[in-house]
Amino acid sequence: MDSFEFNKIAGSVLGMLLFVMALGIITDIPFARAKLAKPGYDLPGATEEHAAAAPAAAEAAVPFPTLLASADPKKGEALAKVCAACHSFEKGVEKPTGPNLTGVVGREMGSTGFAGYSDTMKGMGKKWAYDSLNTFLTNPKGFVAGTKMGYAGEKDPKKRADLVAYLRSISPDAPPLPN
Ligand code: HEC
């Protein structure tokens, strides 16, 4: 290899090194500008989530009796299609998967001829009222520990109010609506 050839190779190696160095400096520029005021990651999701949580919290602040007063039993009937997988909403018609729900508002808890009640439900010793139905349907396991009702609960308070309004419409002994 003559010295001219060697210079060509050395030159190109040097050129490459310079290019890589320059690239490093150039690509650093945007990051240098974006230096954060506080160390750590700036998560845009956090503020979005906060904004989305705000209306839900405002909704939960509406008391259940108020929601119930303007609830729609027809909407509740449509929502109760989910419940009808296990429950009968027809007087005298029994299902092996859940107690009949006609007349449930104002009825003693766990008191129909249904054979599959949990011991907890049978031992509640109270009548179903609007507030207890609301609590039970929000989180069945939270209200009746060890309940045999395989349903996770309805988290939307408006939908729960519609459901309870429907149950009221098929319960002749239902107490008057709370104020
Ligand atoms: C997967 C089946 C299933 C679904 C779905 C279901 N339930 Fe139930 N439900 C049960 C069973 C089983 C019980 C008895 C629970 C116990 O004894 O612990 C029960 C109990 C109840 C009771 C108490 C009845 C009584 O006689 O004391 C009410 C009220 C009730 N369910 C309402 C509903 C509503 C409203 C829905 C729909 C939003 C629903 N359930 C969905 C199975 C179900």
PDB file of C-alpha atoms and ligand atoms in Angstrom:
ATOM      1  CA  MET A   1       0.000   0.000   0.000  1.00  0.00           C
ATOM      2  CA  ASP A   2       1.560   3.367  -0.952  1.00  0.00           C
ATOM      3  CA  SER A   3       1.265   6.407   1.262  1.00  0.00           C
ATOM      4  CA  PHE A   4      -1.307   8.016  -1.051  1.00  0.00           C
ATOM      5  CA  GLU A   5      -3.596   5.002  -0.589  1.00  0.00           C
ATOM      6  CA  PHE A   6      -3.016   5.098   3.200  1.00  0.00           C
ATOM      7  CA  ASN A   7      -3.928   8.793   3.354  1.00  0.00           C
ATOM      8  CA  LYS A   8      -7.150   8.132   1.485  1.00  0.00           C
ATOM      9  CA  ILE A   9      -8.177   5.460   3.984  1.00  0.00           C
ATOM     10  CA  ALA A  10      -7.083   7.502   7.034  1.00  0.00           C
ATOM     11  CA  GLY A  11      -8.918  10.500   5.601  1.00  0.00           C
ATOM     12  CA  SER A  12     -12.156   8.636   5.158  1.00  0.00           C
ATOM     13  CA  VAL A  13     -11.933   7.141   8.666  1.00  0.00           C
ATOM     14  CA  LEU A  14     -11.373  10.620  10.127  1.00  0.00           C
ATOM     15  CA  GLY A  15     -14.210  12.001   8.042  1.00  0.00           C
ATOM     16  CA  MET A  16     -16.502   9.292   9.322  1.00  0.00           C
ATOM     17  CA  LEU A  17     -15.530  10.034  12.937  1.00  0.00           C
ATOM     18  CA  LEU A  18     -16.232  13.739  12.454  1.00  0.00           C
ATOM     19  CA  PHE A  19     -19.560  12.963  10.861  1.00  0.00           C
ATOM     20  CA  VAL A  20     -20.582  10.731  13.804  1.00  0.00           C
ATOM     21  CA  MET A  21     -19.522  13.412  16.289  1.00  0.00           C
ATOM     22  CA  ALA A  22     -21.458  16.113  14.420  1.00  0.00           C
ATOM     23  CA  LEU A  23     -24.497  13.824  14.261  1.00  0.00           C
ATOM     24  CA  GLY A  24     -24.296  13.363  18.027  1.00  0.00           C
ATOM     25  CA  ILE A  25     -24.262  17.111  18.618  1.00  0.00           C
ATOM     26  CA  ILE A  26     -27.102  17.789  16.167  1.00  0.00           C
ATOM     27  CA  THR A  27     -29.384  15.052  17.548  1.00  0.00           C
ATOM     28  CA  ASP A  28     -28.781  16.351  21.081  1.00  0.00           C
ATOM     29  CA  ILE A  29     -30.168  19.766  20.216  1.00  0.00           C
ATOM     30  CA  PRO A  30     -33.895  18.992  20.479  1.00  0.00           C
ATOM     31  CA  PHE A  31     -33.356  17.194  23.794  1.00  0.00           C
ATOM     32  CA  ALA A  32     -31.340  20.090  25.180  1.00  0.00           C
ATOM     33  CA  ARG A  33     -34.224  22.451  24.380  1.00  0.00           C
ATOM     34  CA  ALA A  34     -36.784  20.149  25.954  1.00  0.00           C
ATOM     35  CA  LYS A  35     -35.027  20.086  29.349  1.00  0.00           C
ATOM     36  CA  LEU A  36     -37.707  19.726  32.012  1.00  0.00           C
ATOM     37  CA  ALA A  37     -38.159  22.202  34.819  1.00  0.00           C
ATOM     38  CA  LYS A  38     -38.503  19.277  37.211  1.00  0.00           C
ATOM     39  CA  PRO A  39     -36.592  16.011  36.855  1.00  0.00           C
ATOM     40  CA  GLY A  40     -38.663  12.994  35.884  1.00  0.00           C
ATOM     41  CA  TYR A  41     -41.139  12.201  33.147  1.00  0.00           C
ATOM     42  CA  ASP A  42     -43.808  14.614  32.103  1.00  0.00           C
ATOM     43  CA  LEU A  43     -46.819  12.308  31.676  1.00  0.00           C
ATOM     44  CA  PRO A  44     -49.553  13.890  29.523  1.00  0.00           C
ATOM     45  CA  GLY A  45     -51.947  11.035  30.433  1.00  0.00           C
ATOM     46  CA  ALA A  46     -52.126  12.178  34.044  1.00  0.00           C
ATOM     47  CA  THR A  47     -53.896  15.460  33.318  1.00  0.00           C
ATOM     48  CA  GLU A  48     -56.246  13.863  30.755  1.00  0.00           C
ATOM     49  CA  GLU A  49     -57.288  11.212  33.273  1.00  0.00           C
ATOM     50  CA  HIS A  50     -57.901  13.891  35.837  1.00  0.00           C
ATOM     51  CA  ALA A  51     -60.198  15.770  33.477  1.00  0.00           C
ATOM     52  CA  ALA A  52     -62.107  12.557  32.678  1.00  0.00           C
ATOM     53  CA  ALA A  53     -62.526  11.676  36.365  1.00  0.00           C
ATOM     54  CA  ALA A  54     -64.050  15.050  37.219  1.00  0.00           C
ATOM     55  CA  PRO A  55     -67.513  14.587  35.593  1.00  0.00           C
ATOM     56  CA  ALA A  56     -67.782  11.056  37.062  1.00  0.00           C
ATOM     57  CA  ALA A  57     -67.192  12.450  40.536  1.00  0.00           C
ATOM     58  CA  ALA A  58     -69.787  15.165  39.926  1.00  0.00           C
ATOM     59  CA  GLU A  59     -72.292  12.480  38.887  1.00  0.00           C
ATOM     60  CA  ALA A  60     -71.653  10.437  42.012  1.00  0.00           C
ATOM     61  CA  ALA A  61     -72.406  13.555  44.044  1.00  0.00           C
ATOM     62  CA  VAL A  62     -76.058  13.493  42.899  1.00  0.00           C
ATOM     63  CA  PRO A  63     -77.903  11.652  45.706  1.00  0.00           C
ATOM     64  CA  PHE A  64     -79.544   8.381  44.697  1.00  0.00           C
ATOM     65  CA  PRO A  65     -83.110   9.482  45.647  1.00  0.00           C
ATOM     66  CA  THR A  66     -82.716  12.425  43.238  1.00  0.00           C
ATOM     67  CA  LEU A  67     -81.610  10.091  40.437  1.00  0.00           C
ATOM     68  CA  LEU A  68     -84.462   7.742  41.292  1.00  0.00           C
ATOM     69  CA  ALA A  69     -87.046  10.541  41.134  1.00  0.00           C
ATOM     70  CA  SER A  70     -86.216  11.135  37.461  1.00  0.00           C
ATOM     71  CA  ALA A  71     -85.330   7.528  36.567  1.00  0.00           C
ATOM     72  CA  ASP A  72     -86.953   5.761  33.622  1.00  0.00           C
ATOM     73  CA  PRO A  73     -88.418   2.283  34.350  1.00  0.00           C
ATOM     74  CA  LYS A  74     -88.577   1.573  30.588  1.00  0.00           C
ATOM     75  CA  LYS A  75     -84.815   2.067  30.320  1.00  0.00           C
ATOM     76  CA  GLY A  76     -84.472  -0.075  33.428  1.00  0.00           C
ATOM     77  CA  GLU A  77     -86.484  -2.840  31.807  1.00  0.00           C
ATOM     78  CA  ALA A  78     -84.102  -2.815  28.845  1.00  0.00           C
ATOM     79  CA  LEU A  79     -81.091  -2.877  31.198  1.00  0.00           C
ATOM     80  CA  ALA A  80     -82.637  -5.803  33.106  1.00  0.00           C
ATOM     81  CA  LYS A  81     -82.087  -8.058  30.069  1.00  0.00           C
ATOM     82  CA  VAL A  82     -78.712  -8.817  31.682  1.00  0.00           C
ATOM     83  CA  CYS A  83     -80.425  -9.853  34.911  1.00  0.00           C
ATOM     84  CA  ALA A  84     -82.995 -11.961  33.025  1.00  0.00           C
ATOM     85  CA  ALA A  85     -80.221 -14.463  32.272  1.00  0.00           C
ATOM     86  CA  CYS A  86     -80.731 -15.608  35.881  1.00  0.00           C
ATOM     87  CA  HIS A  87     -83.878 -13.897  37.177  1.00  0.00           C
ATOM     88  CA  SER A  88     -87.504 -14.171  36.155  1.00  0.00           C
ATOM     89  CA  PHE A  89     -89.508 -10.922  36.006  1.00  0.00           C
ATOM     90  CA  GLU A  90     -92.810 -12.734  35.529  1.00  0.00           C
ATOM     91  CA  LYS A  91     -95.056 -13.563  38.433  1.00  0.00           C
ATOM     92  CA  GLY A  92     -95.147 -17.295  39.160  1.00  0.00           C
ATOM     93  CA  VAL A  93     -92.332 -18.155  36.732  1.00  0.00           C
ATOM     94  CA  GLU A  94     -89.338 -19.597  38.593  1.00  0.00           C
ATOM     95  CA  LYS A  95     -85.796 -20.051  37.328  1.00  0.00           C
ATOM     96  CA  PRO A  96     -83.213 -22.322  38.962  1.00  0.00           C
ATOM     97  CA  THR A  97     -80.516 -19.640  38.518  1.00  0.00           C
ATOM     98  CA  GLY A  98     -81.943 -16.788  40.603  1.00  0.00           C
ATOM     99  CA  PRO A  99     -84.934 -15.694  42.734  1.00  0.00           C
ATOM    100  CA  ASN A 100     -88.015 -14.209  41.029  1.00  0.00           C
ATOM    101  CA  LEU A 101     -87.782 -10.421  41.163  1.00  0.00           C
ATOM    102  CA  THR A 102     -91.458  -9.440  40.899  1.00  0.00           C
ATOM    103  CA  GLY A 103     -92.394  -7.702  44.129  1.00  0.00           C
ATOM    104  CA  VAL A 104     -88.769  -7.542  45.327  1.00  0.00           C
ATOM    105  CA  VAL A 105     -88.949  -3.915  46.525  1.00  0.00           C
ATOM    106  CA  GLY A 106     -90.342  -4.063  50.076  1.00  0.00           C
ATOM    107  CA  ARG A 107     -89.909  -7.857  50.239  1.00  0.00           C
ATOM    108  CA  GLU A 108     -87.848  -9.600  52.928  1.00  0.00           C
ATOM    109  CA  MET A 109     -84.321 -10.312  51.627  1.00  0.00           C
ATOM    110  CA  GLY A 110     -83.732 -13.929  50.625  1.00  0.00           C
ATOM    111  CA  SER A 111     -87.335 -14.950  51.256  1.00  0.00           C
ATOM    112  CA  THR A 112     -88.686 -16.523  48.054  1.00  0.00           C
ATOM    113  CA  GLY A 113     -88.814 -20.273  47.467  1.00  0.00           C
ATOM    114  CA  PHE A 114     -85.523 -20.024  45.520  1.00  0.00           C
ATOM    115  CA  ALA A 115     -83.274 -22.932  46.552  1.00  0.00           C
ATOM    116  CA  GLY A 116     -79.922 -21.342  45.702  1.00  0.00           C
ATOM    117  CA  TYR A 117     -79.782 -18.484  48.255  1.00  0.00           C
ATOM    118  CA  SER A 118     -76.530 -17.998  50.150  1.00  0.00           C
ATOM    119  CA  ASP A 119     -76.693 -18.301  53.936  1.00  0.00           C
ATOM    120  CA  THR A 120     -75.777 -14.623  54.217  1.00  0.00           C
ATOM    121  CA  MET A 121     -78.709 -13.563  52.049  1.00  0.00           C
ATOM    122  CA  LYS A 122     -81.126 -15.770  53.987  1.00  0.00           C
ATOM    123  CA  GLY A 123     -79.879 -14.290  57.245  1.00  0.00           C
ATOM    124  CA  MET A 124     -80.088 -10.597  56.284  1.00  0.00           C
ATOM    125  CA  GLY A 125     -83.367 -10.114  58.152  1.00  0.00           C
ATOM    126  CA  LYS A 126     -84.279  -6.855  56.380  1.00  0.00           C
ATOM    127  CA  LYS A 127     -86.623  -5.770  53.620  1.00  0.00           C
ATOM    128  CA  TRP A 128     -85.267  -4.599  50.264  1.00  0.00           C
ATOM    129  CA  ALA A 129     -85.443  -0.802  50.135  1.00  0.00           C
ATOM    130  CA  TYR A 130     -84.237   1.712  47.536  1.00  0.00           C
ATOM    131  CA  ASP A 131     -80.935   2.431  49.274  1.00  0.00           C
ATOM    132  CA  SER A 132     -80.104  -1.240  49.937  1.00  0.00           C
ATOM    133  CA  LEU A 133     -80.942  -2.195  46.330  1.00  0.00           C
ATOM    134  CA  ASN A 134     -78.689   0.633  45.136  1.00  0.00           C
ATOM    135  CA  THR A 135     -75.827  -0.565  47.358  1.00  0.00           C
ATOM    136  CA  PHE A 136     -76.326  -4.230  46.424  1.00  0.00           C
ATOM    137  CA  LEU A 137     -76.444  -3.509  42.681  1.00  0.00           C
ATOM    138  CA  THR A 138     -73.341  -1.288  42.875  1.00  0.00           C
ATOM    139  CA  ASN A 139     -71.278  -4.132  44.294  1.00  0.00           C
ATOM    140  CA  PRO A 140     -73.204  -7.315  45.213  1.00  0.00           C
ATOM    141  CA  LYS A 141     -70.273  -8.868  47.107  1.00  0.00           C
ATOM    142  CA  GLY A 142     -69.694  -5.669  49.065  1.00  0.00           C
ATOM    143  CA  PHE A 143     -73.261  -5.685  50.413  1.00  0.00           C
ATOM    144  CA  VAL A 144     -73.850  -9.441  50.856  1.00  0.00           C
ATOM    145  CA  ALA A 145     -70.556 -11.151  51.693  1.00  0.00           C
ATOM    146  CA  GLY A 146     -70.359 -14.519  49.939  1.00  0.00           C
ATOM    147  CA  THR A 147     -73.399 -13.801  47.755  1.00  0.00           C
ATOM    148  CA  LYS A 148     -74.162 -16.404  45.120  1.00  0.00           C
ATOM    149  CA  MET A 149     -75.189 -13.730  42.639  1.00  0.00           C
ATOM    150  CA  GLY A 150     -72.597 -13.996  39.857  1.00  0.00           C
ATOM    151  CA  TYR A 151     -72.920 -10.417  38.690  1.00  0.00           C
ATOM    152  CA  ALA A 152     -70.172  -7.824  39.086  1.00  0.00           C
ATOM    153  CA  GLY A 153     -72.445  -4.806  39.608  1.00  0.00           C
ATOM    154  CA  GLU A 154     -73.581  -1.744  37.650  1.00  0.00           C
ATOM    155  CA  LYS A 155     -71.162   1.145  38.173  1.00  0.00           C
ATOM    156  CA  ASP A 156     -73.272   3.848  36.484  1.00  0.00           C
ATOM    157  CA  PRO A 157     -75.563   5.434  39.134  1.00  0.00           C
ATOM    158  CA  LYS A 158     -78.094   6.572  36.471  1.00  0.00           C
ATOM    159  CA  LYS A 159     -78.430   3.042  35.126  1.00  0.00           C
ATOM    160  CA  ARG A 160     -78.831   1.693  38.663  1.00  0.00           C
ATOM    161  CA  ALA A 161     -81.601   4.218  39.275  1.00  0.00           C
ATOM    162  CA  ASP A 162     -83.344   3.079  36.061  1.00  0.00           C
ATOM    163  CA  LEU A 163     -82.996  -0.568  37.159  1.00  0.00           C
ATOM    164  CA  VAL A 164     -84.425   0.131  40.626  1.00  0.00           C
ATOM    165  CA  ALA A 165     -87.260   2.185  39.079  1.00  0.00           C
ATOM    166  CA  TYR A 166     -88.093  -0.863  36.948  1.00  0.00           C
ATOM    167  CA  LEU A 167     -88.005  -3.192  39.984  1.00  0.00           C
ATOM    168  CA  ARG A 168     -90.333  -0.730  41.756  1.00  0.00           C
ATOM    169  CA  SER A 169     -92.759  -0.809  38.803  1.00  0.00           C
ATOM    170  CA  ILE A 170     -93.149  -4.593  39.210  1.00  0.00           C
ATOM    171  CA  SER A 171     -93.450  -4.452  43.037  1.00  0.00           C
ATOM    172  CA  PRO A 172     -97.012  -3.775  44.256  1.00  0.00           C
ATOM    173  CA  ASP A 173     -95.851  -3.475  47.897  1.00  0.00           C
ATOM    174  CA  ALA A 174     -93.024  -1.026  47.143  1.00  0.00           C
ATOM    175  CA  PRO A 175     -92.791   1.825  49.654  1.00  0.00           C
ATOM    176  CA  PRO A 176     -93.186   5.404  48.380  1.00  0.00           C
ATOM    177  CA  LEU A 177     -90.087   6.974  46.804  1.00  0.00           C
ATOM    178  CA  PRO A 178     -87.723   8.637  49.293  1.00  0.00           C
ATOM    179  CA  ASN A 179     -87.463  12.454  49.247  1.00  0.00           C
TER     180      ASN A 179
HETATM  181  C1  HEC B   1     -75.460 -14.883  37.020  1.00  0.00           C
HETATM  182  C2  HEC B   1     -76.800 -14.852  37.557  1.00  0.00           C
HETATM  183  C3  HEC B   1     -77.340 -13.513  38.039  1.00  0.00           C
HETATM  184  C4  HEC B   1     -77.366 -12.307  37.380  1.00  0.00           C
HETATM  185  C5  HEC B   1     -76.813 -11.961  36.010  1.00  0.00           C
HETATM  186  C6  HEC B   1     -78.051 -11.390  38.259  1.00  0.00           C
HETATM  187  N1  HEC B   1     -78.416 -12.030  39.422  1.00  0.00           N
HETATM  188 FE1  HEC B   1     -79.435 -11.208  40.992  1.00  0.00          FE
HETATM  189  N2  HEC B   1     -79.243 -12.931  42.031  1.00  0.00           N
HETATM  190  C7  HEC B   1     -78.672 -14.102  41.555  1.00  0.00           C
HETATM  191  C8  HEC B   1     -78.613 -15.070  42.636  1.00  0.00           C
HETATM  192  C9  HEC B   1     -78.043 -16.493  42.549  1.00  0.00           C
HETATM  193  C10 HEC B   1     -79.166 -14.436  43.779  1.00  0.00           C
HETATM  194  C11 HEC B   1     -79.213 -14.979  45.198  1.00  0.00           C
HETATM  195  C12 HEC B   1     -77.960 -14.446  45.857  1.00  0.00           C
HETATM  196  C13 HEC B   1     -77.688 -14.942  47.256  1.00  0.00           C
HETATM  197  O1  HEC B   1     -78.528 -15.621  47.824  1.00  0.00           O
HETATM  198  O2  HEC B   1     -76.597 -14.640  47.771  1.00  0.00           O
HETATM  199  C14 HEC B   1     -79.575 -13.094  43.352  1.00  0.00           C
HETATM  200  C15 HEC B   1     -80.202 -12.172  44.178  1.00  0.00           C
HETATM  201  C16 HEC B   1     -80.714 -10.957  43.759  1.00  0.00           C
HETATM  202  C17 HEC B   1     -81.548 -10.080  44.549  1.00  0.00           C
HETATM  203  C18 HEC B   1     -82.075 -10.378  45.948  1.00  0.00           C
HETATM  204  C19 HEC B   1     -83.374 -11.150  45.761  1.00  0.00           C
HETATM  205  C20 HEC B   1     -84.028 -11.657  47.024  1.00  0.00           C
HETATM  206  O3  HEC B   1     -84.981 -12.445  46.894  1.00  0.00           O
HETATM  207  O4  HEC B   1     -83.599 -11.291  48.139  1.00  0.00           O
HETATM  208  C21 HEC B   1     -81.816  -8.975  43.792  1.00  0.00           C
HETATM  209  C22 HEC B   1     -82.627  -7.765  44.179  1.00  0.00           C
HETATM  210  C23 HEC B   1     -81.127  -9.170  42.527  1.00  0.00           C
HETATM  211  N3  HEC B   1     -80.497 -10.394  42.540  1.00  0.00           N
HETATM  212  C24 HEC B   1     -81.157  -8.261  41.474  1.00  0.00           C
HETATM  213  C25 HEC B   1     -80.459  -8.430  40.276  1.00  0.00           C
HETATM  214  C26 HEC B   1     -80.451  -7.453  39.214  1.00  0.00           C
HETATM  215  C27 HEC B   1     -81.242  -6.159  39.221  1.00  0.00           C
HETATM  216  C28 HEC B   1     -79.623  -7.945  38.247  1.00  0.00           C
HETATM  217  C29 HEC B   1     -79.209  -7.283  36.939  1.00  0.00           C
HETATM  218  C30 HEC B   1     -78.705  -5.938  37.008  1.00  0.00           C
HETATM  219  C31 HEC B   1     -79.142  -9.237  38.683  1.00  0.00           C
HETATM  220  N4  HEC B   1     -79.665  -9.502  39.924  1.00  0.00           N
HETATM  221  C32 HEC B   1     -78.290 -10.062  37.953  1.00  0.00           C
HETATM  222  C33 HEC B   1     -78.203 -14.312  40.275  1.00  0.00           C
HETATM  223  C34 HEC B   1     -78.006 -13.328  39.317  1.00  0.00           C
END
